[in-house]
Short mmCIF file of C-alpha atoms in Angstrom, two decimals:
data_model
loop_
_atom_site.label_atom_id
_atom_site.label_comp_id
_atom_site.label_asym_id
_atom_site.label_seq_id
_atom_site.Cartn_x
_atom_site.Cartn_y
_atom_site.Cartn_z
CA MET A 98 -94.36 99.43 -35.63
CA ALA A 99 -91.54 100.65 -33.73
CA ALA A 100 -88.33 98.99 -34.25
CA VAL A 101 -87.23 96.27 -31.85
CA MET A 102 -83.82 97.06 -29.99
CA ILE A 103 -81.84 93.59 -29.67
CA GLY A 104 -78.61 93.87 -27.66
CA TYR A 105 -75.41 92.00 -27.81
CA ALA A 106 -72.69 91.85 -25.11
CA ARG A 107 -69.41 90.28 -25.00
CA THR A 108 -66.38 90.46 -22.67
CA SER A 109 -63.06 88.37 -23.58
CA THR A 110 -62.94 86.60 -20.20
CA ILE A 111 -65.23 85.51 -17.35
CA ASP A 112 -62.87 87.67 -15.11
CA GLN A 113 -64.38 90.84 -16.80
CA LYS A 114 -67.69 90.76 -14.78
CA ALA A 115 -67.68 94.58 -14.54
CA GLY A 116 -67.26 95.12 -18.04
CA LEU A 117 -70.00 92.83 -18.76
CA GLU A 118 -72.42 94.39 -16.31
CA ALA A 119 -71.69 97.88 -17.76
CA GLN A 120 -72.42 96.62 -21.30
CA LEU A 121 -75.66 95.19 -20.06
CA ARG A 122 -76.49 98.39 -18.24
CA ASP A 123 -75.95 100.54 -21.36
CA LEU A 124 -77.86 98.27 -23.65
CA GLN A 125 -80.82 98.32 -21.13
CA ALA A 126 -80.63 102.03 -20.98
CA ALA A 127 -80.44 102.31 -24.65
CA GLY A 128 -83.96 100.39 -24.96
CA CYS A 129 -83.02 96.75 -25.68
CA THR A 130 -85.75 94.47 -24.93
CA LYS A 131 -83.52 91.30 -25.34
CA ILE A 132 -79.77 91.09 -24.99
CA PHE A 133 -77.49 88.15 -26.04
CA LYS A 134 -74.15 87.97 -23.99
CA GLU A 135 -71.34 85.79 -24.01
CA GLN A 136 -67.78 86.10 -22.33
CA LEU A 137 -65.06 84.65 -24.74
CA SER A 138 -62.37 86.00 -26.76
CA SER A 139 -63.44 87.70 -30.04
CA VAL A 140 -60.78 85.20 -31.92
CA ALA A 141 -62.90 82.32 -30.80
CA THR A 142 -64.01 80.07 -33.68
CA GLU A 143 -67.62 80.24 -32.58
CA ARG A 144 -69.32 83.14 -30.90
CA LEU A 145 -72.57 81.35 -30.49
CA GLU A 146 -74.55 84.09 -28.73
CA LEU A 147 -73.67 86.43 -31.52
CA GLU A 148 -74.93 83.89 -33.86
CA ARG A 149 -78.00 83.44 -31.94
CA ALA A 150 -78.51 87.32 -31.92
CA LEU A 151 -78.25 87.31 -35.53
CA ASP A 152 -80.69 84.47 -36.19
CA TYR A 153 -83.10 86.20 -33.90
CA VAL A 154 -83.38 89.69 -35.41
CA ARG A 155 -85.99 90.35 -37.91
CA GLU A 156 -86.86 92.92 -40.60
CA GLY A 157 -87.03 96.31 -39.01
CA ASP A 158 -85.02 95.63 -35.84
CA VAL A 159 -82.00 96.99 -34.50
CA LEU A 160 -78.98 95.16 -33.28
CA VAL A 161 -77.34 97.45 -30.53
CA VAL A 162 -73.93 96.96 -29.19
CA THR A 163 -71.76 99.26 -26.77
CA LYS A 164 -68.71 99.20 -28.96
CA LEU A 165 -67.38 98.16 -32.15
CA ASP A 166 -64.82 95.81 -31.03
CA ARG A 167 -67.47 94.00 -28.84
CA LEU A 168 -69.08 92.96 -32.05
CA ALA A 169 -66.41 92.58 -34.79
CA ARG A 170 -62.55 91.34 -34.89
CA SER A 171 -61.67 92.78 -38.34
CA VAL A 172 -63.03 94.63 -41.36
CA ALA A 173 -63.86 91.50 -42.89
CA ASP A 174 -65.72 90.36 -39.90
CA LEU A 175 -67.44 93.63 -39.68
CA MET A 176 -68.55 93.31 -43.44
CA THR A 177 -69.95 89.74 -43.13
CA ILE A 178 -72.00 90.45 -39.99
CA THR A 179 -73.30 93.97 -41.43
CA GLY A 180 -73.98 91.94 -44.69
CA LYS A 181 -76.19 89.38 -42.67
CA LEU A 182 -77.87 92.42 -40.90
CA ARG A 183 -78.68 94.27 -44.17
CA HIS A 184 -79.60 91.13 -45.99
CA LYS A 185 -82.43 90.69 -43.13
CA GLY A 186 -83.36 94.34 -43.25
CA VAL A 187 -81.78 94.98 -39.71
CA GLU A 188 -79.91 98.22 -38.64
CA LEU A 189 -76.80 98.25 -36.46
CA ARG A 190 -76.53 100.71 -33.58
CA ILE A 191 -73.12 101.14 -31.68
CA LEU A 192 -73.71 103.37 -28.62
CA ALA A 193 -70.17 104.31 -27.82
CA LEU A 194 -69.85 106.08 -31.42
CA ASN A 195 -73.46 107.32 -31.49
CA LEU A 196 -73.70 105.53 -34.69
CA ASP A 197 -76.67 104.30 -36.51
CA THR A 198 -76.55 102.49 -40.00
CA SER A 199 -79.96 103.73 -41.02
CA THR A 200 -78.30 106.83 -41.97
CA ALA A 201 -75.83 107.33 -44.80
CA ASN A 202 -73.48 109.04 -42.53
CA GLY A 203 -73.49 106.06 -39.98
CA LYS A 204 -72.90 103.44 -42.65
CA LEU A 205 -69.81 105.80 -44.22
CA MET A 206 -68.40 105.99 -40.57
CA LEU A 207 -68.90 102.23 -39.90
CA ASN A 208 -66.60 101.42 -42.89
CA LEU A 209 -64.10 103.95 -42.11
CA LEU A 210 -64.20 103.01 -38.26
CA GLY A 211 -63.70 99.24 -39.15
CA SER A 212 -60.56 99.97 -41.69
CA ILE A 213 -59.05 102.19 -38.69
CA ALA A 214 -59.79 99.74 -36.08
CA GLU A 215 -58.22 97.04 -37.90
CA PHE A 216 -55.17 99.26 -38.88
CA GLU A 217 -54.42 100.11 -35.49
CA ARG A 218 -54.58 96.35 -34.37
CA GLU A 219 -52.06 95.44 -36.93
CA LEU A 220 -49.88 98.44 -35.69
CA MET A 221 -50.19 97.31 -32.04
CA LEU A 222 -49.33 93.35 -32.90
CA GLU A 223 -46.27 94.66 -35.00
CA ARG A 224 -45.03 96.64 -32.28
CA GLN A 225 -45.61 93.62 -29.64
CA ARG A 226 -43.58 91.39 -32.08
CA GLU A 227 -40.81 93.66 -32.29
CA GLY A 228 -40.65 94.28 -28.46
CA ILE A 229 -40.86 90.67 -27.95
CA ALA A 230 -38.02 90.13 -30.44
CA LYS A 231 -36.06 92.55 -28.71
CA ALA A 232 -36.52 91.30 -25.30
CA LYS A 233 -35.65 87.50 -26.61
CA ALA A 234 -32.39 88.87 -28.17
CA GLU A 235 -31.46 90.55 -24.94
CA GLY A 236 -32.26 87.36 -22.75
CA LYS A 237 -34.99 89.29 -21.06
CA TYR A 238 -38.10 87.52 -22.14
CA LYS A 239 -39.64 84.59 -20.44
CA GLY A 240 -43.03 84.70 -21.88
CA ARG A 241 -46.26 84.50 -19.65
CA ALA A 242 -46.10 82.95 -16.33
CA PRO A 243 -48.30 79.90 -15.99
CA THR A 244 -50.53 80.96 -13.23
CA ALA A 245 -53.01 77.87 -13.49
CA ARG A 246 -50.18 75.35 -13.76
CA ASN A 247 -48.47 76.89 -10.74
CA LYS A 248 -51.85 75.75 -8.60
CA ALA A 249 -51.69 72.05 -9.98
CA SER A 250 -51.18 70.62 -6.67
CA ARG A 251 -53.96 72.55 -4.98
CA VAL A 252 -56.21 71.70 -7.93
CA LEU A 253 -55.54 68.04 -7.58
CA ALA A 254 -55.98 68.21 -3.80
CA LEU A 255 -59.36 69.79 -4.28
CA LYS A 256 -60.18 67.20 -6.59
CA ALA A 257 -59.18 64.70 -4.15
CA GLU A 258 -61.40 66.49 -1.50
CA GLY A 259 -64.63 65.66 -3.78
CA LYS A 260 -64.79 69.15 -5.18
CA THR A 261 -65.95 69.63 -8.77
CA PRO A 262 -64.43 71.12 -11.51
CA THR A 263 -66.60 74.23 -11.15
CA GLU A 264 -66.03 74.54 -7.33
CA ILE A 265 -62.31 74.18 -8.02
CA GLN A 266 -62.47 76.88 -10.62
CA ALA A 267 -64.30 79.31 -8.34
CA GLU A 268 -61.84 78.84 -5.36
CA LEU A 269 -58.55 79.21 -7.17
CA SER A 270 -59.97 81.60 -9.85
CA ILE A 271 -58.41 79.69 -12.79
CA SER A 272 -60.21 78.92 -15.88
CA ARG A 273 -62.37 75.86 -16.14
CA ALA A 274 -60.15 74.54 -19.12
CA SER A 275 -57.10 74.85 -16.87
CA VAL A 276 -58.80 72.68 -14.37
CA PHE A 277 -59.65 70.00 -16.85
CA ARG A 278 -56.27 70.61 -18.60
CA ILE A 279 -54.52 69.72 -15.00
CA LEU A 280 -56.83 66.96 -14.34
CA LYS A 281 -56.04 65.28 -17.71
CA GLU A 282 -52.36 65.68 -17.18
CA ARG A 283 -52.47 64.18 -13.81
CA PRO A 284 -55.49 62.20 -13.04
CA ASN A 285 -54.36 60.19 -10.09
CA PRO A 286 -53.73 62.83 -7.41
CA GLU A 287 -51.91 60.50 -5.33
CA ALA A 288 -49.10 60.21 -8.13
CA ALA A 289 -48.54 63.98 -7.97
#
């Protein structure tokens, strides 16, 4: 019996539609018969669709992702995921790297790449912290502009018109969480 290919796609935000569509296209082209997808940051505490994919795969299946960073957020996370897959008799394929854990070379490369990716991320975060500290010392760092909060009056006006949070989110291009945060902070539009 041929291996069943199960895909997993993830983007960090709902705004990354093109990235998700590209992943879905690549996973389908690779022969995935079922694809789990989600749009949330890899640092989110729960990646429910990834968990569903890991529960779904069976012995002999292959879990397919387009890139390593779509699957794991650290070497420890990667080791946990690959441990679960190995325990179930499931292989992992990463398309961008042409990596397949059914081979000895694939297993070695996965471990090396995971370590390098984590090292690069730590270096990037260190440089970012240094840059922010320097900008703060020079009085140039203001932080990220609160884009959703700048639209608070518009959120309240649309809510007063009877729009749903989903409609408000779509119209103003802000996150659903931002809509609810604004509505919670100022529940009475007349008081705004």
